[in-house]
Amino acid sequence: MKKTLATGAILALLSAQSLMADKIKVGLMLPYSGTFTALGVNIENGFRLFVNEQGGKLAGREIEFIKLDDESDPAKAADNATRLSQKDKVDVMVGTVHSGVALAMAKVAKDNNNLLIIPNAGADALTGALCDKNIFRASFSNWQPGYATGLMAAQKGAKKMMTLTWKYAAGDETVAGFKEAFTSKGGQVVKELSLPFPQVDFAPLITEIANTKPDALFVFFSGGAATKFLKDYIDAGLKDKIPLYASGFLTEGALVEGVNTDGIYTTLHYADNVDTPKDKAFEASYKKAYNNAIPDVFSVQGYDAAQLLNAGLVAVKGDISNRAGVVKGMEDAKIASPRGEFTMSKAHNPIQDFYIRKAKGTKNISEGTIVKALADPARGCTMQ
Ligand code: PHB
């Protein structure tokens, strides 16, 4: 009897050891081509930075990356996510930037009981009607920056505004969040314009804005297209005539190299001078790792996606097969983010502060917060 017990204990120990020797497979499904390429790269850089700062291991487990270019193409998303889940058999999927692609990833994750960490895509349903114990977001819901910008536009005194965005989940939902806040403060949206993703033929829309003469314009654009929009808006002579109040993706760092964005006001959950010890250390470490590159909100979200995974793994001492324990660790996490500390809502979306930011050069300088601890309303989520 004694002997059997001892053998059992040794076997258990050996299997625990071999489990810890296996690498954890992280599937990075991100855009490495198209208008969101820089976003995908910065998310990956942020994620890897955190892992490297821990010596390449999270909770004692080595990390192996499998990369996939999702091209920000929703039509290919289900096949791509299924490949990571079924062929590569990743332990966790990390992705992506585009809301439509992320919605397809979430379906695959649900159907196959995969863990999914979203490092950008804001589709409200991911932590709303489609919320799930296995789905976590390290970034924001589209509603959040839209809502914060609506509050800011009202505070700046705009009364009649127009909106302009791409016609897809992120554009529609950011505008909806904006309208909710702006109209609650007495503002009026007089015209809503859009064009299909990822088109950049802004000229006819800019002409219509110039003719309508609203007090200000709300826009949601991001990536390479945001730079093109800013150039066109400035060339049309509108920057000083019809102020832009936008979610801050419009003016993020390197994207606006060579464009005079000075004076443009945006809101976002990150700014260049957050100036906490955590943010300063993050910026220094990022610059050192990536040839002096300045981190932006996307780098931060990648870094925090890794921090979130780490919180889950630490809770189970690296045993990722203990899914319930990993999920609990992530739900209880207090993430020491460069943006400021945040916690997860019951629907698994960050509860976080939003900054008012004024652009200067390639920087977005915080003028304080417009709203603190903003939680997405998680409409339709029954996990609460
Ligand atoms: C999205 O599609 O959800 C999205 C894309 C780029 C951003 C923000 C949101 O900067």
PDB file of N, CA and C in Angstrom, residues 79 98 135 373:
ATOM      1  N   ASP A  79     -11.724  31.099 -40.756  1.00  0.00           N
ATOM      2  CA  ASP A  79     -10.738  30.095 -41.176  1.00  0.00           C
ATOM      3  C   ASP A  79      -9.412  30.301 -40.448  1.00  0.00           C
ATOM      4  N   HIS A  98      -9.144  44.535 -35.627  1.00  0.00           N
ATOM      5  CA  HIS A  98     -10.391  44.877 -36.329  1.00  0.00           C
ATOM      6  C   HIS A  98     -11.606  44.210 -35.668  1.00  0.00           C
ATOM      7  N   ILE A 135     -13.461  34.762 -22.715  1.00  0.00           N
ATOM      8  CA  ILE A 135     -13.098  35.928 -23.542  1.00  0.00           C
ATOM      9  C   ILE A 135     -12.798  37.136 -22.654  1.00  0.00           C
ATOM     10  N   ALA A 373     -12.659  55.846 -14.163  1.00  0.00           N
ATOM     11  CA  ALA A 373     -13.208  54.498 -13.936  1.00  0.00           C
ATOM     12  C   ALA A 373     -14.462  54.260 -14.781  1.00  0.00           C
TER      13      ALA A 373
END
